[in-house]
Short mmCIF file of C-alpha atoms in Angstrom, two decimals:
data_model
loop_
_atom_site.label_atom_id
_atom_site.label_comp_id
_atom_site.label_asym_id
_atom_site.label_seq_id
_atom_site.Cartn_x
_atom_site.Cartn_y
_atom_site.Cartn_z
CA MET A 14 -76.14 -32.05 13.41
CA SER A 15 -73.06 -34.04 14.38
CA LYS A 16 -72.00 -34.16 10.69
CA VAL A 17 -72.72 -30.54 9.86
CA GLY A 18 -70.52 -29.12 12.65
CA PRO A 19 -67.19 -30.65 11.47
CA VAL A 20 -67.93 -29.79 7.84
CA THR A 21 -68.61 -26.18 8.77
CA ARG A 22 -65.41 -25.89 10.77
CA TRP A 23 -63.41 -27.42 7.91
CA GLY A 24 -64.90 -24.89 5.49
CA LYS A 25 -64.01 -22.00 7.77
CA ARG A 26 -60.44 -23.24 8.04
CA GLN A 27 -60.19 -23.47 4.25
CA VAL A 28 -61.51 -19.92 3.90
CA ALA A 29 -59.00 -18.68 6.47
CA ARG A 30 -56.15 -20.44 4.66
CA SER A 31 -57.25 -18.93 1.35
CA ARG A 32 -57.23 -15.48 2.88
CA VAL A 33 -53.74 -16.04 4.27
CA ARG A 34 -52.48 -17.18 0.87
CA ALA A 35 -54.10 -14.20 -0.83
CA GLY A 36 -52.54 -11.83 1.70
CA ARG A 37 -49.10 -13.35 1.16
CA ALA A 38 -49.47 -13.09 -2.60
CA LEU A 39 -50.43 -9.42 -2.32
CA ARG A 40 -47.48 -8.69 -0.04
CA VAL A 41 -45.09 -10.42 -2.46
CA LEU A 42 -46.60 -8.48 -5.36
CA HIS A 43 -46.24 -5.23 -3.41
CA ASP A 44 -42.60 -5.93 -2.49
CA ASP A 45 -41.71 -6.89 -6.06
CA LEU A 46 -43.37 -4.06 -7.97
CA TRP A 47 -43.85 -1.16 -5.54
CA THR A 48 -40.19 -0.30 -4.94
CA TRP A 49 -37.65 2.37 -5.80
CA GLN A 50 -34.64 0.11 -5.30
CA ALA A 51 -31.80 0.75 -7.75
CA ASP A 52 -30.71 -2.18 -9.91
CA PRO A 53 -27.82 -0.86 -12.03
CA LEU A 54 -26.41 -2.72 -14.97
CA PRO A 55 -23.27 -4.75 -14.26
CA PRO A 56 -19.99 -3.16 -15.33
CA SER A 57 -19.44 -3.75 -19.01
CA VAL A 58 -16.60 -3.01 -21.35
CA TRP A 59 -19.10 -1.94 -23.99
CA LEU A 60 -20.42 0.86 -21.78
CA ARG A 61 -17.00 2.47 -21.68
CA TRP A 62 -17.01 2.66 -25.46
CA PHE A 63 -20.51 4.12 -25.62
CA PRO A 64 -19.29 7.78 -25.88
CA HIS A 65 -16.97 6.76 -28.68
CA GLY A 66 -19.90 5.21 -30.51
CA VAL A 67 -21.90 8.43 -30.15
CA VAL A 68 -18.98 10.41 -31.56
CA CYS A 69 -18.72 8.03 -34.50
CA LEU A 70 -22.43 8.49 -35.24
CA ALA A 71 -22.02 12.26 -35.06
CA ALA A 72 -19.01 12.02 -37.38
CA LEU A 73 -21.13 10.03 -39.84
CA GLY A 74 -23.73 12.79 -39.74
CA VAL A 75 -21.06 15.43 -40.39
CA LEU A 76 -19.73 13.37 -43.29
CA LEU A 77 -23.09 13.06 -44.97
CA GLY A 78 -24.09 16.66 -44.25
CA ASP A 79 -20.84 18.20 -45.42
CA ALA A 80 -20.67 16.06 -48.56
CA GLY A 81 -24.28 16.86 -49.43
CA GLN A 82 -23.91 20.56 -48.76
CA LEU A 83 -20.71 20.86 -50.79
CA GLY A 84 -22.06 18.77 -53.64
CA ASP A 85 -25.58 20.20 -53.88
CA GLY A 86 -25.11 23.81 -52.78
CA GLY A 87 -21.44 24.36 -53.56
CA GLY A 88 -21.44 22.77 -56.97
CA ILE A 89 -18.46 20.51 -56.24
CA GLU A 90 -18.18 17.10 -57.85
CA PRO A 91 -19.87 14.52 -55.57
CA GLY A 92 -16.80 12.31 -55.28
CA PHE A 93 -14.58 15.23 -54.29
CA ALA A 94 -17.25 16.48 -51.88
CA LEU A 95 -17.37 13.02 -50.30
CA VAL A 96 -13.60 13.10 -49.73
CA ILE A 97 -13.87 16.48 -48.00
CA GLY A 98 -16.77 15.19 -45.87
CA VAL A 99 -14.82 12.07 -44.91
CA THR A 100 -11.90 14.27 -43.83
CA ALA A 101 -14.11 16.51 -41.69
CA GLY A 102 -15.97 13.57 -40.11
CA GLY A 103 -12.79 11.56 -39.66
CA ALA A 104 -11.21 14.49 -37.80
CA MET A 105 -13.88 14.09 -35.11
CA VAL A 106 -12.99 10.42 -34.63
CA VAL A 107 -9.24 11.07 -34.69
CA ALA A 108 -9.72 13.79 -32.05
CA LEU A 109 -10.60 11.09 -29.51
CA TRP A 110 -6.96 9.99 -29.53
CA ARG A 111 -4.89 12.69 -31.29
CA PRO A 112 -6.61 16.08 -31.07
CA VAL A 113 -3.75 18.05 -32.66
CA VAL A 114 -3.73 15.82 -35.74
CA ALA A 115 -7.53 16.06 -35.87
CA TRP A 116 -7.33 19.86 -35.77
CA TRP A 117 -5.01 19.86 -38.78
CA LEU A 118 -7.37 17.51 -40.67
CA SER A 119 -10.41 19.66 -39.92
CA LEU A 120 -8.59 22.83 -40.90
CA ALA A 121 -7.38 21.22 -44.13
CA ALA A 122 -10.91 20.08 -44.97
CA MET A 123 -12.17 23.64 -44.49
CA LEU A 124 -9.41 25.13 -46.69
CA VAL A 125 -9.85 22.65 -49.52
CA GLY A 126 -13.64 22.95 -49.43
CA ALA A 127 -13.54 26.75 -49.30
CA PHE A 128 -11.27 27.09 -52.33
CA ALA A 129 -13.23 24.43 -54.23
CA VAL A 130 -16.52 26.27 -53.57
CA ARG A 131 -14.93 29.63 -54.43
CA ALA A 132 -13.97 28.25 -57.83
CA GLU A 133 -17.63 27.38 -58.51
CA MET A 134 -19.11 30.72 -57.38
CA VAL A 135 -20.94 32.69 -60.06
CA PRO A 136 -22.48 36.14 -59.76
CA GLY A 137 -26.22 36.12 -59.25
CA GLY A 138 -26.41 32.50 -58.11
CA ASP A 139 -27.53 31.11 -54.82
CA LYS A 140 -25.50 32.30 -51.85
CA PHE A 141 -23.45 29.62 -50.14
CA THR A 142 -22.30 29.56 -46.48
CA TRP A 143 -18.63 30.28 -46.89
CA PRO A 144 -15.83 29.65 -45.92
CA TRP A 145 -17.22 27.40 -43.13
CA THR A 146 -20.05 25.06 -43.97
CA ALA A 147 -22.51 24.15 -41.23
CA ALA A 148 -21.23 20.58 -40.93
CA GLY A 149 -17.59 21.67 -41.09
CA LEU A 150 -18.27 24.25 -38.37
CA VAL A 151 -19.73 21.56 -36.07
CA ALA A 152 -16.79 19.24 -36.71
CA HIS A 153 -14.22 21.94 -35.97
CA LEU A 154 -16.05 22.99 -32.78
CA PHE A 155 -15.87 19.42 -31.50
CA VAL A 156 -12.19 19.11 -32.42
CA LEU A 157 -11.29 22.39 -30.69
CA LEU A 158 -13.21 21.35 -27.57
CA LEU A 159 -11.31 18.06 -27.26
CA LEU A 160 -8.09 19.90 -28.04
CA ALA A 161 -8.65 22.40 -25.23
CA LEU A 162 -9.61 19.62 -22.79
CA ARG A 163 -6.52 17.52 -23.39
CA VAL A 164 -3.57 19.74 -24.28
CA ARG A 165 -1.88 22.69 -22.63
CA THR A 166 -3.55 26.08 -22.66
CA ARG A 167 -0.85 27.58 -24.86
CA VAL A 168 -1.43 24.94 -27.55
CA SER A 169 -5.19 25.56 -27.50
CA LEU A 170 -4.74 29.33 -27.86
CA GLU A 171 -2.25 28.85 -30.70
CA ALA A 172 -4.72 26.59 -32.54
CA LEU A 173 -7.52 29.12 -32.01
CA ALA A 174 -5.36 32.02 -33.22
CA LEU A 175 -4.25 30.17 -36.36
CA THR A 176 -7.85 29.14 -37.12
CA ALA A 177 -9.05 32.71 -36.75
CA LEU A 178 -6.17 34.00 -38.90
CA LEU A 179 -6.89 31.58 -41.75
CA THR A 180 -10.58 32.33 -41.55
CA TYR A 181 -9.85 36.08 -41.84
CA LEU A 182 -7.44 35.60 -44.73
CA ILE A 183 -9.86 33.48 -46.75
CA GLN A 184 -12.96 35.54 -46.10
CA GLY A 185 -11.49 39.02 -45.69
CA VAL A 186 -8.47 39.01 -47.96
CA VAL A 187 -9.17 36.39 -50.64
CA GLY A 188 -12.97 36.74 -50.56
CA GLY A 189 -15.51 35.44 -53.04
CA GLN A 190 -18.17 36.63 -55.54
CA ASN A 191 -21.46 35.44 -54.07
CA PHE A 192 -21.55 33.92 -50.57
CA GLN A 193 -23.05 34.17 -47.10
CA PRO A 194 -20.14 34.88 -44.69
CA THR A 195 -19.71 32.57 -41.72
CA GLY A 196 -16.24 33.65 -40.57
CA GLN A 197 -17.32 36.01 -37.75
CA LEU A 198 -19.78 33.52 -36.26
CA ALA A 199 -17.25 30.72 -36.56
CA VAL A 200 -14.50 32.66 -34.76
CA ILE A 201 -16.90 33.61 -31.94
CA LEU A 202 -18.05 30.02 -31.47
CA PHE A 203 -14.48 28.73 -31.64
CA THR A 204 -13.43 31.20 -28.93
CA VAL A 205 -16.30 30.20 -26.66
CA VAL A 206 -15.54 26.50 -27.07
CA VAL A 207 -11.81 26.94 -26.43
CA VAL A 208 -12.42 29.06 -23.32
CA LEU A 209 -14.89 26.47 -22.04
CA GLY A 210 -12.44 23.63 -22.64
CA ILE A 211 -9.61 25.51 -20.92
CA ALA A 212 -11.84 26.20 -17.91
CA LEU A 213 -12.92 22.58 -17.63
CA ARG A 214 -9.35 21.37 -17.97
CA GLY A 215 -8.16 23.82 -15.32
CA ARG A 216 -10.93 22.68 -12.98
CA ARG A 217 -9.95 19.05 -13.48
CA GLU A 218 -6.29 19.80 -12.84
CA ALA A 219 -7.18 21.82 -9.74
CA ARG A 220 -9.21 18.94 -8.36
CA THR A 221 -6.36 16.53 -9.06
CA GLN A 222 -3.87 18.80 -7.34
CA LEU A 223 -6.22 19.23 -4.41
CA ALA A 224 -6.55 15.46 -4.03
CA GLU A 225 -2.77 15.06 -4.19
CA GLN A 226 -2.30 17.85 -1.64
CA THR A 227 -4.87 16.27 0.64
CA SER A 228 -3.09 12.95 0.40
CA LEU A 229 0.26 14.57 1.14
CA THR A 230 -1.24 16.44 4.08
CA ALA A 231 -2.67 13.23 5.49
CA GLU A 232 0.68 11.47 5.09
CA GLU A 233 2.48 14.38 6.73
CA ARG A 234 -0.01 14.37 9.60
CA ALA A 235 0.43 10.63 10.07
CA ARG A 236 4.22 10.99 9.98
CA ARG A 237 4.12 13.80 12.52
CA THR A 238 1.83 11.76 14.77
CA LEU A 239 4.20 8.82 14.50
CA LEU A 240 7.19 10.98 15.39
CA GLU A 241 5.35 12.45 18.39
CA GLU A 242 4.38 8.99 19.60
CA ARG A 243 7.90 7.71 19.18
CA GLY A 244 9.19 10.74 21.07
CA ARG A 245 6.76 10.06 23.90
CA ILE A 246 7.85 6.43 24.07
CA ALA A 247 11.49 7.52 24.08
CA ARG A 248 10.87 9.90 26.99
CA GLU A 249 9.10 7.21 28.99
CA LEU A 250 11.87 4.69 28.31
CA HIS A 251 14.47 7.23 29.34
CA ASP A 252 12.65 8.20 32.52
CA VAL A 253 11.81 4.66 33.61
CA VAL A 254 14.72 2.50 32.45
CA ALA A 255 17.73 4.77 32.11
CA HIS A 256 17.41 6.10 35.66
CA HIS A 257 17.35 2.65 37.26
CA MET A 258 20.15 1.31 35.07
CA SER A 259 22.31 4.30 35.97
CA VAL A 260 21.64 3.71 39.67
CA ILE A 261 22.56 0.02 39.30
CA SER A 262 25.80 0.94 37.57
CA ILE A 263 26.76 3.47 40.24
CA GLN A 264 25.86 1.14 43.10
CA ALA A 265 27.87 -1.68 41.56
CA GLN A 266 30.85 0.65 41.25
CA VAL A 267 30.56 1.99 44.81
CA ALA A 268 29.73 -1.30 46.57
CA PRO A 269 33.35 -2.62 46.79
CA LEU A 270 34.38 0.59 48.52
CA LEU A 271 31.85 0.00 51.27
CA VAL A 272 33.26 -3.37 52.25
CA GLU A 273 36.64 -3.80 53.89
CA ASN A 274 38.84 -6.21 51.97
CA PRO A 275 36.13 -7.43 49.58
CA PRO A 276 36.81 -10.86 48.06
CA ASP A 277 37.81 -11.10 44.44
CA GLU A 278 34.61 -12.98 43.56
CA LEU A 279 32.53 -10.08 44.87
CA LYS A 280 34.58 -7.57 42.92
CA GLU A 281 34.26 -9.66 39.77
CA ASN A 282 30.49 -10.04 40.14
CA LEU A 283 30.00 -6.34 40.85
CA ALA A 284 32.19 -5.46 37.88
CA GLY A 285 30.06 -7.75 35.72
CA ILE A 286 26.88 -6.10 37.02
CA ARG A 287 28.27 -2.68 36.23
CA GLN A 288 29.40 -3.78 32.78
CA ASN A 289 25.97 -5.25 32.02
CA ALA A 290 24.30 -2.06 33.18
CA LEU A 291 26.57 0.05 30.97
CA GLU A 292 25.89 -2.19 27.97
CA ALA A 293 22.16 -1.97 28.66
CA LEU A 294 22.43 1.82 28.79
CA THR A 295 24.30 1.79 25.49
CA GLU A 296 21.61 -0.34 23.88
CA LEU A 297 18.94 1.89 25.38
CA ARG A 298 20.59 5.02 23.95
CA ARG A 299 20.65 3.35 20.55
CA VAL A 300 16.95 2.49 20.79
CA LEU A 301 16.11 6.01 21.95
CA GLY A 302 18.10 7.43 19.06
CA VAL A 303 16.11 5.32 16.62
CA LEU A 304 12.83 6.40 18.21
CA ARG A 305 13.75 10.07 18.14
CA ALA A 306 15.25 10.07 14.65
CA GLU A 307 13.16 11.17 11.72
CA HIS A 308 14.88 8.54 9.58
CA PRO A 309 15.39 5.55 11.91
CA ASN A 310 16.91 3.51 9.11
CA ALA A 311 20.14 5.19 8.15
CA LEU A 312 20.11 3.40 4.81
CA GLU A 313 16.83 5.10 3.95
CA ALA A 314 17.84 8.56 5.09
CA PRO A 315 18.06 11.10 2.28
CA GLU A 316 21.42 12.22 1.07
CA GLY A 317 22.79 15.23 2.87
CA SER A 318 20.72 14.66 6.00
CA ASP A 319 22.16 14.47 9.50
CA ALA A 320 20.98 10.90 10.03
CA ALA A 321 24.03 8.84 10.92
CA PRO A 322 24.21 5.09 10.70
CA HIS A 323 23.71 3.32 14.00
CA ALA A 324 25.84 0.56 15.45
CA PRO A 325 25.28 -2.82 13.80
CA GLN A 326 22.96 -5.38 15.36
CA PRO A 327 24.63 -8.32 17.10
CA THR A 328 25.44 -11.43 15.06
CA LEU A 329 26.70 -14.91 15.81
CA ASP A 330 30.25 -13.55 15.90
CA ARG A 331 29.38 -11.99 19.26
CA LEU A 332 27.94 -15.20 20.65
CA ASP A 333 31.16 -16.07 22.48
CA ALA A 334 31.10 -12.71 24.25
CA LEU A 335 27.47 -13.28 25.22
CA VAL A 336 28.28 -16.72 26.65
CA ASP A 337 31.27 -15.31 28.56
CA ASN A 338 29.02 -12.64 30.00
CA ILE A 339 26.50 -15.26 31.13
CA ARG A 340 29.26 -17.35 32.65
CA ALA A 341 30.44 -14.34 34.59
CA ALA A 342 26.96 -14.13 36.06
CA GLY A 343 27.36 -17.62 37.54
CA LEU A 344 25.84 -19.93 34.91
CA THR A 345 27.85 -22.79 33.47
CA VAL A 346 27.34 -22.75 29.70
CA ALA A 347 28.72 -25.09 27.05
CA LEU A 348 28.83 -23.70 23.51
CA ASP A 349 29.44 -25.91 20.50
CA SER A 350 28.43 -26.17 16.87
CA SER A 351 28.36 -28.68 14.03
CA GLY A 352 28.22 -28.51 10.29
CA THR A 353 29.93 -26.16 7.89
CA ARG A 354 29.31 -22.54 8.68
CA ARG A 355 28.09 -20.49 5.73
CA PRO A 356 27.25 -16.81 5.34
CA LEU A 357 23.78 -16.23 6.78
CA PRO A 358 21.29 -13.42 6.12
CA PRO A 359 21.41 -10.62 8.71
CA GLY A 360 17.91 -11.48 9.92
CA VAL A 361 18.90 -15.07 10.66
CA GLU A 362 22.05 -13.99 12.48
CA LEU A 363 20.19 -11.47 14.62
CA SER A 364 17.29 -13.84 15.40
CA ALA A 365 19.64 -16.66 16.38
CA TYR A 366 21.59 -14.35 18.67
CA ARG A 367 18.43 -13.01 20.34
CA ILE A 368 16.99 -16.50 20.82
CA VAL A 369 20.16 -17.68 22.56
CA GLN A 370 20.28 -14.51 24.64
CA GLU A 371 16.67 -14.84 25.79
CA ALA A 372 16.95 -18.57 26.47
CA LEU A 373 20.07 -18.19 28.60
CA SER A 374 18.49 -15.29 30.47
CA ASN A 375 15.55 -17.55 31.25
CA VAL A 376 17.90 -20.23 32.58
CA LEU A 377 19.46 -17.66 34.88
CA ARG A 378 16.07 -16.56 36.19
CA HIS A 379 14.17 -19.83 36.34
CA ALA A 380 16.78 -22.57 36.83
CA PRO A 381 19.18 -21.59 39.63
CA GLY A 382 22.19 -23.88 39.80
CA ALA A 383 21.48 -25.55 36.45
CA THR A 384 23.97 -25.90 33.63
CA ALA A 385 23.16 -24.90 30.06
CA ARG A 386 24.24 -26.03 26.64
CA VAL A 387 24.03 -24.07 23.38
CA HIS A 388 24.39 -26.03 20.18
CA LEU A 389 24.29 -24.55 16.67
CA THR A 390 23.79 -26.85 13.69
CA HIS A 391 24.69 -25.32 10.35
CA LEU A 392 22.64 -26.96 7.59
CA PRO A 393 22.59 -26.30 3.83
CA ILE A 394 19.08 -24.88 4.12
CA GLY A 395 19.28 -23.04 7.40
CA LEU A 396 20.45 -22.89 10.99
CA ARG A 397 19.24 -24.95 13.94
CA VAL A 398 19.61 -23.42 17.40
CA GLU A 399 19.22 -25.55 20.54
CA VAL A 400 19.47 -24.19 24.09
CA SER A 401 18.92 -26.71 26.89
CA ASN A 402 19.48 -26.78 30.60
CA THR A 403 19.56 -29.33 33.39
CA ARG A 404 17.21 -29.57 36.32
CA PRO A 405 17.68 -26.63 38.71
CA LYS A 406 19.34 -27.34 42.02
CA ARG A 407 17.08 -24.98 43.96
CA ALA A 408 13.67 -23.41 43.54
CA PRO A 409 13.62 -20.23 41.49
CA ALA A 410 12.53 -16.91 42.92
CA PRO A 411 8.98 -15.76 42.14
CA SER A 412 8.90 -14.28 38.67
CA GLN A 413 7.15 -11.05 37.73
CA GLY A 414 7.47 -11.74 34.01
CA ALA A 415 4.48 -11.49 31.71
CA GLY A 416 5.41 -14.44 29.53
CA HIS A 417 6.66 -12.35 26.60
CA GLY A 418 9.98 -14.18 26.14
CA LEU A 419 8.54 -17.14 24.28
CA LEU A 420 6.21 -14.84 22.33
CA GLY A 421 9.16 -12.76 21.13
CA MET A 422 11.03 -15.89 20.06
CA ARG A 423 8.03 -17.19 18.13
CA GLU A 424 7.57 -13.85 16.39
CA ARG A 425 11.18 -13.79 15.29
CA VAL A 426 11.02 -17.35 13.99
CA ALA A 427 7.66 -16.79 12.28
CA MET A 428 9.06 -13.72 10.54
CA LEU A 429 11.67 -15.98 8.92
CA ASP A 430 9.15 -18.79 8.23
CA GLY A 431 10.97 -21.11 10.62
CA THR A 432 9.86 -23.42 13.43
CA LEU A 433 10.30 -23.29 17.18
CA THR A 434 9.67 -25.80 19.96
CA ALA A 435 9.93 -25.28 23.71
CA HIS A 436 9.26 -28.14 26.12
CA PRO A 437 10.54 -29.86 29.29
CA LEU A 438 13.15 -32.58 28.98
CA PRO A 439 12.73 -36.04 30.50
CA GLY A 440 15.48 -35.39 33.05
CA GLY A 441 13.76 -32.33 34.48
CA GLY A 442 15.45 -29.73 32.35
CA TYR A 443 14.14 -27.60 29.54
CA GLN A 444 14.96 -27.11 25.86
CA VAL A 445 14.30 -24.35 23.34
CA ALA A 446 14.97 -25.38 19.73
CA ALA A 447 14.51 -23.25 16.64
CA PHE A 448 15.11 -23.78 12.96
CA LEU A 449 15.76 -20.67 10.86
CA PRO A 450 15.69 -21.21 7.07
CA THR A 451 17.96 -19.16 4.88
CA ASP A 452 16.28 -19.44 1.48
CA GLY A 453 12.69 -18.33 2.12
CA PRO A 454 9.44 -20.09 2.97
CA ASP A 455 9.51 -22.53 0.04
CA LEU A 456 12.11 -24.74 1.68
CA PRO A 457 10.91 -27.30 4.22
CA ALA A 458 11.83 -26.56 7.79
CA ALA A 459 13.77 -29.34 9.44
CA PRO A 460 11.48 -30.82 12.11
CA PHE A 461 12.64 -31.46 15.60
CA PRO A 462 12.25 -34.92 17.10
CA ASP A 463 9.18 -35.53 19.19
CA SER A 464 11.22 -36.87 22.09
CA PRO A 465 14.51 -35.01 22.06
CA THR A 466 17.44 -36.58 23.74
CA ASP A 467 18.46 -34.91 26.94
CA PRO A 468 22.04 -33.75 26.74
CA PHE A 469 22.18 -34.01 30.52
CA ALA A 470 20.77 -37.51 31.02
CA ASP A 471 22.37 -37.99 34.38
CA SER A 472 20.25 -35.28 36.02
CA SER A 473 17.45 -35.97 38.43
CA THR A 474 14.01 -36.75 37.09
CA GLU A 475 11.80 -34.09 38.61
CA PRO A 476 10.38 -31.78 35.95
CA PHE A 477 10.94 -28.06 35.95
CA THR A 478 8.54 -25.60 34.32
CA LYS A 479 9.11 -21.94 33.56
CA ASP A 480 6.50 -19.35 34.14
CA ASP A 481 7.84 -16.37 32.26
CA THR A 482 8.91 -17.91 28.96
CA PRO A 483 8.72 -21.52 27.70
#
């Protein structure tokens, strides 16, 4: 009994495993074969030519049918009948690219075949479908349909009218001795086909125009939304910033009158504050004008519009005025340059000016009592800007900045595919250095040294860190 028990358990396990395998196989079979999942053919160039192949097969049928009908029933020589059949069938193929030329070919095939059959007509013989054979009628229907789908309505109606006129002249005026007329049926079918083609073409054009109008409406809605948002931003800027700057300007103008015998230094500082406030208001008005304008870029404004060009953006030519303004605020700044100055792109000039402006503003805020140095190095492949300051003489006031100064500098430099470094100096100062290339991203940016030399090496050694920008 001790041997039977393990054998029995092993057999049961084998049966259970077989059932599991069978169940898995059935599930796989069910998932593979019992499904409605679509598995389309991959895109193929041959599929695009499939309709053309069908037309070519139909043209071959028209060729054989027309040649046989003209040769057997019309009594025309087989070689001549084959030429007429080739012309009628070839018109169907030519209609895929040049429907007007195909219409002329089909009409010519009908005329030649009709006069050739008329010459073979004898009284009392078998009646022949004339002037349009069955195959020629099919070929001309196809040609007129493609003509109406691809050309203007006027051209389609002119082709239909001329076809009907020639059919009437051959059957009604010229006539024959013994034939079965097909002119009335042909004109009716031609009219139906042309009307159908014109309707389909009009529907396609209407859908195209509707799509274009929808796109224009969406663009106009987006433009209107953008203008409304810019207007809202302009109102908020005006309400928040312009009011306070105006108050600062007025207070700076009135303050000397409130003090008896104010010192000249106080008058000079207050005059500088008022001048800075007025310049800030001027810049703010320019920004608000751009936000409120429908064409913020005067160069892109349409001719005859009221959009006037705005004042130019600052360049390095105004750097001396910027430094003088900073000096008037109490910061000692040294400005020098090296290298041969060359004409720079406007983006490089503006970015260099803004980097110096932001860096010196940071020195004013975060390094009280420090001295600053601005050095521009003009290189054949770009411009290097270095702004450094010494260790501050006193602790800076708590800053409420959000740290966007360095971010703005990096964005400007990245836009020009340049490089920027911002780090403390060994003597306790700080340095912002940027390289702005002038010839695009393919040129290598000049790297800055890992351990820059401190232009103020005689300063104390305690480090100074900035919280708002680098």
